[in-house]
CSV table of C-alpha atoms in Angstrom, one decimal:
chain,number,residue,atom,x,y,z
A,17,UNK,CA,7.1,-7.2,-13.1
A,18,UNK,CA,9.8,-5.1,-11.2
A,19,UNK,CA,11.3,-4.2,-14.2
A,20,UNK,CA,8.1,-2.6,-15.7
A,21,UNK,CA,7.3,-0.8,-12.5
A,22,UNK,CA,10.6,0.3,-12.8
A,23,UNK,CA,10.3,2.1,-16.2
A,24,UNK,CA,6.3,3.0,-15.3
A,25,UNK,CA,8.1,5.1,-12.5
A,26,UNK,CA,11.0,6.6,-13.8
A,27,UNK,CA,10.9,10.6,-15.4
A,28,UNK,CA,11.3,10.1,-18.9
A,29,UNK,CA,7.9,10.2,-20.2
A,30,UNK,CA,7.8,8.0,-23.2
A,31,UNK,CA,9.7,5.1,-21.0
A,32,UNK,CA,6.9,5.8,-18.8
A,33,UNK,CA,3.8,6.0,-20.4
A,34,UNK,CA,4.9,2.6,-22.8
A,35,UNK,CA,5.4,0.9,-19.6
A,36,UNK,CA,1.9,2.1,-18.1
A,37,UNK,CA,0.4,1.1,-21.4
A,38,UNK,CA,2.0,-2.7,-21.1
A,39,UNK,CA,1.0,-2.5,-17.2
A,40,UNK,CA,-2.8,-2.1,-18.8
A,41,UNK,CA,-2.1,-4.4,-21.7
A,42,UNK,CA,-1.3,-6.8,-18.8
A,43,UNK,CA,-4.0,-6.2,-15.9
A,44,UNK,CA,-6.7,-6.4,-19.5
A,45,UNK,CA,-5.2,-9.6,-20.5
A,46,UNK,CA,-4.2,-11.7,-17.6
A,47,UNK,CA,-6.5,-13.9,-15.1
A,48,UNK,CA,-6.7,-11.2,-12.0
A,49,UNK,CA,-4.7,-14.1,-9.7
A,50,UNK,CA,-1.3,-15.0,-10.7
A,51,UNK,CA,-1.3,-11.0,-11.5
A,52,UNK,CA,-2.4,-10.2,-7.9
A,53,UNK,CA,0.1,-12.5,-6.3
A,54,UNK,CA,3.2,-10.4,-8.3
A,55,UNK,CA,1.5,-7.1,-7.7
A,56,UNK,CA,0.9,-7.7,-4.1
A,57,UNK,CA,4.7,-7.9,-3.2
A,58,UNK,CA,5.4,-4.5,-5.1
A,59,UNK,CA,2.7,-2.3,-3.2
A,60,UNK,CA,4.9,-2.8,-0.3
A,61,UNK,CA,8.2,-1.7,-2.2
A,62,UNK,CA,10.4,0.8,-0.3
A,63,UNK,CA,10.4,3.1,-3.5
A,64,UNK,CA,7.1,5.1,-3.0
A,65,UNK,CA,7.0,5.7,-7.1
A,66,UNK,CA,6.6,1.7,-7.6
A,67,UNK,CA,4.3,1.4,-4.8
A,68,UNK,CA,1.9,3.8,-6.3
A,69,UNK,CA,2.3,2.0,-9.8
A,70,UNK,CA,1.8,-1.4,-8.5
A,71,UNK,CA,-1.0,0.2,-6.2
A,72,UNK,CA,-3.4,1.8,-9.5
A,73,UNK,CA,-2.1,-1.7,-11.3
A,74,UNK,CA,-3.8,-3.9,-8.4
A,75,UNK,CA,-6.7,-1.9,-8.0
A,76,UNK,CA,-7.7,-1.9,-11.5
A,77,UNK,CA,-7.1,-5.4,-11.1
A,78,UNK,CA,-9.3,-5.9,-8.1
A,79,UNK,CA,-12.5,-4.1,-10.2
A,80,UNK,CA,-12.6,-6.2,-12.6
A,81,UNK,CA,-12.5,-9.3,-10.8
A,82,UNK,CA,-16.0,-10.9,-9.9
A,83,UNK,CA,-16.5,-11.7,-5.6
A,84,UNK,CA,-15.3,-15.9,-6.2
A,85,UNK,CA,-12.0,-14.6,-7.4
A,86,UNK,CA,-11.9,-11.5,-4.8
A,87,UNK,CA,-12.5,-14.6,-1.9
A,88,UNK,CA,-9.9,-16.7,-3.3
A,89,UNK,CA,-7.5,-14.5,-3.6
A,90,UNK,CA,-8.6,-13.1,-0.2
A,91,UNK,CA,-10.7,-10.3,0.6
A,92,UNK,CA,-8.5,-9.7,4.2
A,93,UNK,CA,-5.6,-9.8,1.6
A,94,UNK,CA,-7.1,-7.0,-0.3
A,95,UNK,CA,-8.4,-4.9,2.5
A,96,UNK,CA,-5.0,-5.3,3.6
A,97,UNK,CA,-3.4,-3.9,1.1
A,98,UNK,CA,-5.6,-1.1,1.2
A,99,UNK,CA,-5.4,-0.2,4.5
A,100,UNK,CA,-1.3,0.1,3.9
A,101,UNK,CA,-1.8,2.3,0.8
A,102,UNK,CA,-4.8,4.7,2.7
A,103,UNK,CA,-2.2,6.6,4.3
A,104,UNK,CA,0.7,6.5,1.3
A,105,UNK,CA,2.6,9.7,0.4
A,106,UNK,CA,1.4,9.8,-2.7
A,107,UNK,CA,-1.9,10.3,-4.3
A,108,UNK,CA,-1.6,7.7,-6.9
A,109,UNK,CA,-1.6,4.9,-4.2
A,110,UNK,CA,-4.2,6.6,-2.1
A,111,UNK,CA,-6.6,6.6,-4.8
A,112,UNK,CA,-6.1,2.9,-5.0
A,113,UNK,CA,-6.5,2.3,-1.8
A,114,UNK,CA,-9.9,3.6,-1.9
A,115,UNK,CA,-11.1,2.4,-5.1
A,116,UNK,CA,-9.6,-1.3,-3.7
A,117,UNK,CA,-11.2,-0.7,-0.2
A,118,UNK,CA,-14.2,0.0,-2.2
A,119,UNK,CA,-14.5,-3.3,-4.1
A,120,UNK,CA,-14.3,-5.1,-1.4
A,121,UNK,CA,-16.8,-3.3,0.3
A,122,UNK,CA,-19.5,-3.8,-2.6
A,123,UNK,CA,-18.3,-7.7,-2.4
A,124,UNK,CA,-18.5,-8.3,1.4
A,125,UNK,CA,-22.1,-6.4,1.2
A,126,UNK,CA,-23.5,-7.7,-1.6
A,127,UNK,CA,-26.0,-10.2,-0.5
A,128,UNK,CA,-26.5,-8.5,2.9
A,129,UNK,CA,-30.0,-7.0,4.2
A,130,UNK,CA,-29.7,-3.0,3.9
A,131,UNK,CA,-30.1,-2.3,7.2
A,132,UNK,CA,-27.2,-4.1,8.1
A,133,UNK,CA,-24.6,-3.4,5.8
A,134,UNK,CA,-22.6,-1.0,7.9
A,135,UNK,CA,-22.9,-3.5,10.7
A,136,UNK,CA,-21.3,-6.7,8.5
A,137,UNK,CA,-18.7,-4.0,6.7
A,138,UNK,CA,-17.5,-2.6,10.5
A,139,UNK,CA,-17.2,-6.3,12.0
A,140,UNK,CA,-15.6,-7.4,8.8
A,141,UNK,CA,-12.8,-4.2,8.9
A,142,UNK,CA,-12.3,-4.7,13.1
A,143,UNK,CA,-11.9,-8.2,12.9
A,144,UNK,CA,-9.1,-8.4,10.2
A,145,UNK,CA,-7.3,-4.8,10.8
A,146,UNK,CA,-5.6,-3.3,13.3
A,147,UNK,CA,-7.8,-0.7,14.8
A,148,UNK,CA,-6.2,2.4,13.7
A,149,UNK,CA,-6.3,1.1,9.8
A,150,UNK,CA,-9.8,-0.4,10.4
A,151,UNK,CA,-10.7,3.2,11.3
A,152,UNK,CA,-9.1,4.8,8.0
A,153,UNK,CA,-10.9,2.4,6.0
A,154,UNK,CA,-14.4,3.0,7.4
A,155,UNK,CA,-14.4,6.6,6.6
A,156,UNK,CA,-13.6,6.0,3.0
A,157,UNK,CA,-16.6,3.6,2.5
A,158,UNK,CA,-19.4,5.0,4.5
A,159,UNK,CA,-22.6,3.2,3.8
């Protein structure tokens, strides 16, 4: 997996883009959980290029998964790994941040009355993120 984040990053753009395209060959083909488990260790990788890889990687993971998987794998897991990426250098993982942040949003809500959805979502971010991140990730999903 390192490997092919490694080639998905690097500047030569046909290294690159055959490695994105076998990075989407795998998130299409693979059950979302063993993936998440490898892809979960690179979105904290010190090289900001692989973070944002694995970061678009694990969030087009995360949308395709139904809410049983996003609960076994661990929606504090997820909004975890969002909140680390909100604030990322680079775009790429931003954007995944947000579209992860948003998944779990539509999954912790989705049986909840309408006029509590904000409510659940708020107690939900404050009670598994630190404050400051908990406050990042309210204003990308406001209900």
């Amino acid at each position: 997996m390192l490997q092919l984040l490694l080639k998905a990053s690097q500047d030569k753009r046909f290294v690159c883009e055959e490695a994105e395209r076998a990075l989407g060959s795998m998130v299409g083909s693979m059950t979302p959980l063993p993936l998440l488990q490898k892809l979960r260790v690179s979105v904290s990788h010190k090289n900001l290029r692989i973070r944002a890889k694995a970061a678009v990687s694990l969030s087009k993971c995360v949308s395709k998964m139904v809410n049983e998987e996003m609960e076994e794998f661990g929606m504090e897991k997820l909004i975890e790994v969002a909140a680390d990426l909100v604030n990322d250098r680079l775009p790429e993982a931003r954007d995944a941040a947000r579209s992860i942040a948003t998944s779990v949003y539509e999954a912790i809500i989705k049986d909840v009355e309408v006029e509590e959805k904000m409510e659940v979502w708020q107690s939900f971010c404050h009670s598994k993120l630190t404050p400051i991140n908990a406050i990042s990730i309210l204003k990308i999903v406001k209900a």
